[in-house]
Coordinates of C-alpha atoms and ligand atoms in Angstrom, one line a residue:
X1 CA 9.3 -60.6 -51.3
X2 CA 8.2 -64.1 -52.0
X3 CA 10.2 -67.2 -51.1
X4 CA 11.7 -69.2 -54.0
X5 CA 14.5 -71.5 -53.2
X6 CA 15.0 -72.5 -49.6
X7 CA 18.0 -74.5 -48.7
X8 CA 17.4 -77.0 -46.0
X9 CA 20.6 -79.0 -46.2
X10 CA 23.5 -77.8 -44.1
X11 CA 25.9 -80.2 -45.7
X12 CA 25.8 -78.9 -49.2
X13 CA 28.9 -79.2 -51.4
X14 CA 30.1 -76.2 -53.3
X15 CA 28.4 -77.5 -56.4
X16 CA 25.0 -77.5 -54.6
X17 CA 25.5 -74.2 -52.9
X18 CA 24.2 -71.0 -54.6
X19 CA 26.7 -69.3 -56.8
X20 CA 27.7 -65.7 -56.4
X21 CA 25.6 -64.8 -59.4
X22 CA 22.6 -66.6 -58.1
X23 CA 23.0 -65.0 -54.7
X24 CA 23.1 -61.5 -56.2
X25 CA 20.2 -62.3 -58.5
X26 CA 18.1 -63.4 -55.4
X27 CA 19.0 -60.3 -53.5
X28 CA 18.5 -57.8 -56.3
X29 CA 15.4 -59.7 -57.6
X30 CA 13.5 -59.9 -54.3
X31 CA 14.3 -56.5 -52.8
X32 CA 12.8 -53.2 -53.6
X33 CA 13.0 -49.6 -52.2
X34 CA 11.6 -49.3 -48.7
X35 CA 13.2 -46.0 -47.6
X36 CA 10.8 -43.0 -47.3
X37 CA 11.1 -39.8 -49.3
X38 CA 12.0 -36.5 -47.7
X39 CA 12.7 -33.0 -49.0
X40 CA 15.8 -31.6 -47.4
X41 CA 17.9 -28.4 -47.7
X42 CA 20.5 -29.0 -50.4
X43 CA 23.4 -29.0 -47.9
X44 CA 21.8 -32.0 -46.1
X45 CA 21.5 -34.2 -49.1
X46 CA 25.1 -35.1 -49.9
X47 CA 25.6 -38.9 -50.4
X48 CA 21.9 -39.5 -50.4
X49 CA 19.9 -41.3 -53.1
X50 CA 17.8 -38.9 -55.2
X51 CA 14.1 -39.5 -55.1
X52 CA 13.1 -37.5 -58.2
X53 CA 14.5 -36.7 -61.6
X54 CA 16.4 -33.4 -61.9
X55 CA 15.7 -31.3 -65.0
X56 CA 17.8 -28.1 -65.4
X57 CA 15.4 -25.2 -64.7
X58 CA 17.6 -22.7 -66.5
X59 CA 20.8 -22.4 -68.5
X60 CA 24.1 -22.7 -66.7
X61 CA 25.8 -20.3 -67.1
X62 CA 22.7 -18.0 -67.4
X63 CA 24.5 -15.5 -69.7
X64 CA 27.4 -15.4 -72.1
X65 CA 30.4 -14.4 -69.9
X66 CA 34.1 -13.9 -70.0
X67 CA 36.5 -16.7 -69.1
X68 CA 39.4 -14.2 -68.5
X69 CA 40.3 -10.7 -67.5
X70 CA 40.7 -8.7 -70.7
X71 CA 38.9 -6.9 -73.5
X72 CA 35.6 -7.9 -75.2
X73 CA 35.0 -7.0 -78.8
X74 CA 33.5 -8.4 -82.1
X75 CA 36.0 -10.5 -84.0
X76 CA 37.9 -10.0 -86.2
X77 CA 39.6 -6.9 -84.8
X78 CA 41.2 -4.6 -87.4
X79 CA 43.4 -2.4 -85.2
X80 CA 43.3 -0.3 -82.1
X81 CA 39.8 0.0 -80.6
X82 CA 38.4 2.6 -78.2
X83 CA 37.5 1.1 -74.8
X84 CA 34.0 2.5 -74.2
X85 CA 32.8 0.7 -71.1
X86 CA 34.0 -1.4 -68.1
X87 CA 32.1 -4.6 -67.0
X88 CA 32.9 -6.4 -63.8
X89 CA 31.4 -9.8 -62.6
X90 CA 28.1 -9.1 -60.9
X91 CA 27.4 -5.9 -63.0
X92 CA 23.7 -6.2 -63.7
X93 CA 23.4 -3.2 -66.2
X94 CA 23.3 -3.8 -69.9
X95 CA 26.1 -2.9 -72.2
X96 CA 26.3 -2.6 -75.9
X97 CA 29.3 -2.2 -78.3
X98 CA 29.3 -0.8 -81.8
X99 CA 31.5 -2.4 -84.4
X100 CA 35.1 -1.5 -83.8
X101 CA 34.6 -0.8 -80.0
X102 CA 36.0 -2.8 -77.1
X103 CA 34.9 -3.2 -73.4
X104 CA 37.2 -3.7 -70.4
X105 CA 35.9 -6.9 -69.0
X106 CA 36.7 -9.3 -66.1
X107 CA 36.3 -13.0 -65.5
X108 CA 32.7 -14.0 -65.1
X109 CA 31.3 -10.7 -66.3
X110 CA 28.5 -10.7 -68.9
X111 CA 29.7 -10.3 -72.5
X112 CA 28.1 -7.1 -73.9
X113 CA 25.7 -7.1 -76.8
X114 CA 27.7 -6.6 -80.0
X115 CA 30.8 -8.6 -78.7
X116 CA 31.6 -12.3 -79.2
X117 CA 35.3 -12.6 -78.3
X118 CA 37.5 -11.7 -75.4
X119 CA 41.3 -11.1 -75.6
X120 CA 43.4 -11.8 -72.4
X121 CA 44.8 -8.7 -71.0
X122 CA 48.4 -10.2 -71.1
X123 CA 48.0 -10.3 -74.9
X124 CA 46.8 -6.7 -75.4
X125 CA 48.5 -3.4 -75.8
X126 CA 46.8 -0.4 -74.1
X127 CA 47.5 3.1 -75.2
X128 CA 45.4 5.8 -73.6
X129 CA 41.8 4.8 -74.0
X130 CA 42.5 2.4 -76.9
X131 CA 43.4 -1.3 -76.9
X132 CA 45.0 -3.4 -79.5
X133 CA 44.1 -7.1 -79.3
X134 CA 45.8 -10.0 -81.2
X135 CA 44.4 -9.7 -84.7
X136 CA 44.3 -13.4 -85.3
X137 CA 42.2 -14.3 -82.3
X138 CA 39.5 -16.7 -83.2
X139 CA 35.9 -15.6 -82.9
X140 CA 34.4 -16.9 -79.6
X141 CA 37.8 -17.2 -77.9
X142 CA 37.5 -16.9 -74.1
X143 CA 33.8 -16.4 -74.3
X144 CA 31.7 -18.9 -72.2
X145 CA 28.3 -19.4 -73.8
X146 CA 25.0 -19.3 -72.0
X147 CA 23.9 -23.0 -71.3
X148 CA 27.3 -24.4 -72.4
X149 CA 27.6 -26.3 -69.1
X150 CA 23.9 -27.3 -68.9
X151 CA 21.1 -26.2 -71.2
X152 CA 17.7 -25.4 -69.6
X153 CA 15.4 -28.4 -69.8
X154 CA 18.0 -31.0 -70.0
X155 CA 17.8 -34.2 -67.9
X156 CA 20.7 -33.9 -65.4
X157 CA 20.2 -36.6 -62.8
X158 CA 17.8 -39.5 -62.6
X159 CA 15.9 -40.6 -59.5
X160 CA 17.9 -43.2 -57.6
X161 CA 21.3 -41.5 -58.4
X162 CA 23.7 -41.1 -55.5
X163 CA 24.4 -37.4 -54.8
X164 CA 28.2 -37.0 -55.2
X165 CA 30.1 -33.8 -54.3
X166 CA 30.1 -32.7 -58.0
X167 CA 26.3 -33.3 -58.2
X168 CA 25.9 -31.0 -55.2
X169 CA 27.7 -28.3 -57.3
X170 CA 25.3 -29.0 -60.2
X171 CA 22.2 -28.7 -58.1
X172 CA 23.4 -25.5 -56.5
X173 CA 24.3 -24.1 -59.9
X174 CA 20.6 -24.5 -60.9
X175 CA 19.6 -22.5 -57.8
X176 CA 17.9 -25.5 -56.1
X177 CA 17.5 -24.9 -52.4
X178 CA 15.7 -28.1 -51.5
X179 CA 16.0 -31.6 -52.9
X180 CA 13.8 -34.8 -52.7
X181 CA 15.9 -37.6 -51.4
X182 CA 15.4 -41.0 -49.8
X183 CA 15.5 -41.3 -46.0
X184 CA 18.3 -43.4 -44.6
X185 CA 17.7 -47.2 -44.3
X186 CA 17.2 -48.2 -40.7
X187 CA 19.7 -50.9 -39.9
X188 CA 20.2 -52.7 -36.6
X189 CA 23.5 -54.5 -36.2
X190 CA 24.6 -57.1 -33.7
X191 CA 27.4 -59.5 -33.1
X192 CA 26.7 -63.0 -32.0
X193 CA 29.0 -65.3 -30.0
X194 CA 29.7 -66.2 -26.3
X195 CA 33.4 -65.6 -26.9
X196 CA 33.0 -61.9 -27.9
X197 CA 34.0 -59.0 -25.8
X198 CA 33.6 -55.2 -26.1
X199 CA 36.9 -53.4 -26.6
X200 CA 38.0 -51.9 -23.3
X201 CA 36.9 -54.8 -21.2
X202 CA 39.4 -57.1 -19.5
X203 CA 40.1 -60.1 -21.8
X204 CA 40.6 -63.7 -20.7
X205 CA 41.9 -66.8 -22.5
X206 CA 39.2 -68.0 -25.0
X207 CA 37.7 -64.6 -25.6
X208 CA 38.1 -62.2 -28.6
X209 CA 37.3 -58.6 -28.9
X210 CA 34.4 -57.9 -31.2
X211 CA 36.0 -56.3 -34.2
X212 CA 33.2 -56.9 -36.7
X213 CA 30.9 -54.3 -35.2
X214 CA 33.4 -51.5 -35.5
X215 CA 34.1 -52.5 -39.0
X216 CA 30.4 -52.8 -39.9
X217 CA 29.7 -49.4 -38.4
X218 CA 32.4 -47.9 -40.6
X219 CA 31.2 -49.8 -43.7
X220 CA 27.6 -48.6 -43.0
X221 CA 29.0 -45.1 -42.8
X222 CA 29.6 -45.3 -46.5
X223 CA 25.9 -45.7 -47.2
X224 CA 22.8 -43.6 -46.3
X225 CA 21.9 -45.6 -43.2
X226 CA 20.7 -44.9 -39.6
X227 CA 22.4 -47.5 -37.4
X228 CA 21.0 -49.0 -34.2
X229 CA 23.8 -50.9 -32.4
X230 CA 22.4 -53.8 -30.4
X231 CA 25.8 -54.8 -29.2
X232 CA 26.9 -58.4 -28.6
X233 CA 24.3 -61.2 -28.2
X234 CA 25.5 -64.4 -26.4
X235 CA 24.7 -67.9 -27.9
X236 CA 21.3 -68.1 -26.3
X237 CA 18.6 -69.2 -28.7
X238 CA 15.7 -67.7 -26.8
X239 CA 17.4 -64.3 -26.4
X240 CA 18.4 -64.2 -30.0
X241 CA 14.9 -65.0 -31.2
X242 CA 13.3 -62.5 -28.9
X243 CA 15.7 -59.8 -29.9
X244 CA 15.3 -60.4 -33.6
X245 CA 11.5 -60.5 -33.4
X246 CA 11.4 -57.2 -31.5
X247 CA 14.0 -55.3 -33.6
X248 CA 12.3 -56.4 -36.8
X249 CA 9.3 -54.3 -36.0
X250 CA 11.2 -51.0 -36.1
X251 CA 14.0 -51.6 -38.6
X252 CA 14.3 -52.1 -42.4
X253 CA 17.3 -54.4 -42.0
X254 CA 18.9 -56.6 -39.3
X255 CA 22.6 -57.2 -40.0
X256 CA 24.3 -59.8 -37.9
X257 CA 27.8 -61.3 -37.8
X258 CA 28.7 -64.7 -36.4
X259 CA 26.5 -67.7 -35.5
X260 CA 25.7 -68.1 -39.2
X261 CA 26.8 -71.7 -39.6
X262 CA 25.1 -74.7 -38.3
X263 CA 27.3 -75.4 -35.3
X264 CA 25.4 -76.4 -32.0
X265 CA 26.0 -72.8 -30.8
X266 CA 25.0 -71.1 -34.1
X267 CA 21.4 -70.0 -33.4
X268 CA 20.9 -67.2 -35.9
X269 CA 19.7 -69.4 -38.8
X270 CA 17.3 -71.3 -36.6
X271 CA 15.9 -68.0 -35.3
X272 CA 15.2 -66.8 -38.9
X273 CA 13.6 -70.1 -39.8
X274 CA 11.3 -69.8 -36.7
X275 CA 10.4 -66.2 -37.1
X276 CA 10.3 -65.7 -40.8
X277 CA 11.7 -67.0 -44.1
X278 CA 15.2 -67.8 -45.2
X279 CA 15.9 -66.9 -48.9
X280 CA 19.4 -68.1 -49.0
X281 CA 22.0 -69.6 -46.9
X282 CA 25.3 -71.2 -47.9
X283 CA 27.0 -69.9 -51.0
X284 CA 29.8 -71.2 -53.2
X285 CA 32.0 -68.2 -52.3
X286 CA 35.2 -68.0 -50.3
X287 CA 35.3 -66.3 -48.0
X288 CA 31.6 -66.1 -47.1
X289 CA 30.2 -69.6 -47.3
X290 CA 27.6 -69.2 -44.5
X291 CA 26.2 -65.9 -45.7
X292 CA 22.4 -65.8 -45.2
X293 CA 19.5 -63.7 -46.4
X294 CA 15.9 -63.8 -45.2
X295 CA 13.1 -61.8 -43.8
X296 CA 11.1 -61.4 -40.6
X297 CA 7.8 -59.9 -41.6
X298 CA 8.9 -56.8 -43.7
X299 CA 12.3 -56.6 -42.1
X300 CA 15.2 -57.9 -44.3
X301 CA 17.7 -60.1 -42.5
X302 CA 21.3 -60.2 -43.7
X303 CA 23.5 -62.7 -41.8
X304 CA 27.3 -62.3 -42.2
X305 CA 29.8 -65.0 -41.3
X306 CA 31.7 -64.4 -38.1
X307 CA 35.2 -64.4 -39.5
X308 CA 36.1 -60.8 -40.0
X309 CA 37.4 -61.2 -43.6
X310 CA 34.3 -63.1 -44.6
X311 CA 32.1 -60.4 -42.9
X312 CA 33.9 -57.6 -44.8
X313 CA 33.9 -59.3 -48.2
X314 CA 30.2 -60.3 -47.9
X315 CA 29.3 -56.8 -46.8
X316 CA 30.8 -55.4 -50.0
X317 CA 29.5 -58.1 -52.3
X318 CA 25.9 -58.6 -50.9
X319 CA 25.0 -56.2 -48.1
X320 CA 26.0 -53.1 -50.1
X321 CA 23.8 -54.0 -53.1
X322 CA 20.9 -54.9 -50.7
X323 CA 21.2 -51.6 -48.9
X324 CA 21.4 -49.7 -52.2
X325 CA 18.1 -51.2 -53.5
X326 CA 16.3 -50.9 -50.1
X327 CA 17.5 -47.3 -49.9
X328 CA 16.0 -46.4 -53.3
X329 CA 19.4 -46.3 -55.1
X330 CA 20.3 -47.7 -58.4
X331 CA 22.7 -50.7 -58.0
X332 CA 25.6 -51.1 -60.4
X333 CA 28.2 -53.8 -60.4
X334 CA 31.7 -52.8 -59.4
X335 CA 34.0 -52.3 -62.3
X336 CA 36.5 -55.2 -62.6
X337 CA 39.9 -54.4 -63.9
X338 CA 41.9 -57.1 -65.8
X339 CA 45.5 -57.1 -64.5
X340 CA 48.4 -59.5 -64.6
X341 CA 49.0 -61.7 -61.5
X342 CA 52.4 -61.4 -59.8
X343 CA 51.9 -64.7 -58.1
X344 CA 51.3 -68.4 -58.7
X345 CA 48.4 -70.3 -57.2
X346 CA 48.7 -73.9 -58.6
X347 CA 45.6 -75.3 -57.0
X348 CA 42.2 -73.7 -56.5
X349 CA 39.0 -75.7 -55.9
X350 CA 36.7 -75.5 -58.9
X351 CA 33.0 -74.7 -58.4
X352 CA 33.4 -71.8 -56.1
X353 CA 34.3 -68.2 -56.5
X354 CA 37.1 -66.8 -54.4
X355 CA 38.0 -63.3 -53.4
X356 CA 41.6 -62.8 -52.4
X357 CA 42.9 -59.8 -50.7
X358 CA 45.2 -57.9 -53.1
X359 CA 46.8 -54.6 -54.2
X360 CA 48.3 -53.2 -57.3
X361 CA 51.9 -52.2 -58.0
X362 CA 53.5 -51.1 -61.2
X363 CA 55.1 -54.0 -63.0
X364 CA 58.4 -54.0 -65.1
X365 CA 56.6 -52.4 -68.0
X366 CA 54.9 -49.8 -65.8
X367 CA 51.5 -51.5 -66.1
X368 CA 49.7 -52.4 -62.9
X369 CA 50.2 -55.9 -61.6
X370 CA 48.1 -57.6 -58.9
X371 CA 49.8 -58.8 -55.7
X372 CA 48.1 -61.2 -53.3
X373 CA 48.2 -61.3 -49.5
X374 CA 50.1 -64.6 -49.0
X375 CA 47.9 -66.0 -46.2
X376 CA 44.3 -66.9 -47.0
X377 CA 42.8 -67.3 -43.4
X378 CA 39.5 -65.4 -43.1
X379 CA 40.3 -64.4 -39.6
X380 CA 43.3 -62.3 -40.7
X381 CA 42.4 -58.6 -40.5
X382 CA 46.0 -57.8 -41.6
X383 CA 45.2 -59.1 -45.1
X384 CA 42.3 -56.7 -45.4
X385 CA 44.4 -53.9 -44.2
X386 CA 47.2 -54.6 -46.6
X387 CA 44.7 -54.9 -49.5
X388 CA 43.4 -52.1 -51.7
X389 CA 40.9 -54.4 -53.4
X390 CA 39.7 -57.9 -54.1
X391 CA 41.2 -60.3 -56.6
X392 CA 38.2 -62.2 -58.0
X393 CA 38.8 -65.8 -59.2
X394 CA 35.7 -67.3 -60.8
X395 CA 34.2 -70.8 -60.4
X396 CA 35.8 -72.6 -63.3
X397 CA 39.4 -71.5 -62.6
X398 CA 41.6 -74.1 -61.0
X399 CA 44.9 -72.3 -61.0
X400 CA 46.5 -69.0 -61.5
X401 CA 50.0 -68.6 -63.1
X402 CA 52.3 -65.6 -62.7
X403 CA 51.6 -63.2 -65.6
X404 CA 48.1 -64.6 -66.2
X405 CA 45.2 -62.2 -66.1
X406 CA 43.0 -61.8 -63.0
X407 CA 40.1 -59.4 -62.2
X408 CA 40.8 -56.7 -59.6
X409 CA 38.0 -55.0 -57.8
X410 CA 39.3 -51.9 -56.1
X411 CA 37.8 -51.1 -52.7
X412 CA 37.0 -47.6 -54.1
X413 CA 34.4 -49.4 -56.3
X414 CA 32.6 -50.3 -53.0
X415 CA 32.7 -46.7 -51.6
X416 CA 35.8 -47.3 -49.5
X417 CA 38.5 -44.6 -49.7
X418 CA 42.1 -45.5 -49.5
Ligands
LIG501 N1 32.1 -77.5 -39.6 C1 32.2 -76.4 -40.2 N2 32.8 -75.4 -39.6 C2 32.8 -74.2 -40.2 C3 32.3 -74.0 -41.4 C4 31.6 -75.1 -42.0 O1 31.1 -74.9 -43.2 N3 31.6 -76.2 -41.4 N4 32.4 -72.8 -42.0 C5 33.6 -72.0 -41.6 C6 33.5 -70.7 -42.2 S1 33.8 -70.6 -43.9 C7 33.2 -69.6 -41.5 S2 33.2 -68.0 -42.3 C8 32.9 -69.6 -40.1 C9 31.7 -68.8 -39.9 O2 30.9 -69.2 -39.0 P1 29.9 -68.4 -38.2 O3 29.3 -67.3 -39.0 O4 29.0 -69.3 -37.5 O5 30.8 -67.6 -37.1 P2 31.2 -68.0 -35.7 O6 31.4 -69.5 -35.6 O7 30.4 -67.3 -34.8 O8 32.7 -67.3 -35.8 C10 33.7 -67.7 -36.7 C11 35.0 -67.0 -36.2 O9 34.9 -65.6 -36.3 C12 35.1 -65.1 -35.0 N5 34.1 -64.0 -34.8 C13 32.8 -64.1 -34.8 N6 32.3 -62.9 -34.6 C14 33.3 -62.0 -34.4 C15 33.3 -60.6 -34.2 N7 32.2 -59.9 -34.0 N8 34.5 -60.0 -34.1 C16 35.7 -60.8 -34.2 N9 35.7 -62.1 -34.5 C17 34.5 -62.7 -34.6 C18 34.8 -66.2 -34.0 O10 35.4 -66.0 -32.8 C19 35.3 -67.4 -34.8 O11 36.7 -67.5 -34.7 O12 32.7 -70.9 -39.7 C20 33.7 -71.9 -40.1 N10 33.5 -73.1 -39.5
LIG502 O1 34.2 -68.6 -46.0 MO1 34.5 -68.4 -44.3 O2 33.4 -67.3 -44.8 O3 36.0 -68.5 -45.2 O4 35.7 -67.6 -43.6

């Protein structure tokens, strides 16, 4: 990473602050994969980033086989046929039919040489050792061809792909027992603020329970990460600096929340400036204005704002892409769905991008319509809980009218299940 644009002014207007696009470009442009590569048993690789391309080593299925329980024959059939053999799934012996003969066959069993079609048993008439199949059955019906799922030699998955449950099925279907994947990114998390308290402790006026760390743990659980929890750090500049310097030696990422602005008791930014390099701080995004990104030696620093909604939104928008790239994954932008708004927002400040908490419901014509959580405060966890996604309002927009189109980003696009 090299430093490009450092922001020294803590009184920036939205116009001077980095835009969402610039922020993403800095993150994605300056980061590269740091996670190691390990070869693991297939069952241990779910949700990891692949570290090598996967080429199918053989056809799947390996042999032509029956899709149904029934009778195999060579189409077209002319009348009753003698049933000369019986083939079950897993039968490894070879079978051959002469023209006009049929084989009793079961789902998954190899189709015998000389046959190309299978009739479902429900559609057949059996008399003694002869079977009559539907005479108009098309050649190839109910026959699954070798390689019809995946042909040997085809490129199936590229390095940096995320292994999803269906990919696990594909790798197993090729007979792969071990897979090269990226190791988890080593992330240290901490919360900063004298007012913060661990859940379970006795609370007093002026204190708040630390909710960000539980939320961040859960969010990090959606990514291949190994999390070190450093707990709550008080507003003590020397302690913050010493902790960050120490932790940076053994982690790929330090993720903090709180203390990100430039209040007298916000020491995180100062610590980064002293120990390393700040690549961005202050963005024209709501919520999330004091989001920061920097480095201490080779350790990436990601500083989230303290307000829980801002921490959540910035995690999705910026931490997730950063962890993806550092982890050796391929980053893709979340899909944005254009939907009609069910609400009016007459005045929005121009020059900054806003992410409102929202959800979809069917409108009068059955199409999805976006609803917005009425209150905007970025301390309101209730809004995050009610929401199933973010409504994105770009910089140039100054109002939204009921029925107008807005972009909806479902949380599922960020790896969060409903
Ligand atoms: N004069 C200004 N004040 C503020 C500005 C500003 O630009 N000028 N920005 C506001 C915005 S926007 C945000 S967001 C917050 C973020 O500030 P910090 O990152 O420095 O966060 P704190 O001041 O430490 O905390 C803000 C708020 O969030 C609560 N908090 C912090 N950590 C946690 C946690 N782990 N769990 C639950 N709640 C937490 C904290 O108690 C505060 O209420 O600053 C605005 N102010
Ligand atoms: O932008 Mo702050 O990040 O709204 O709460």
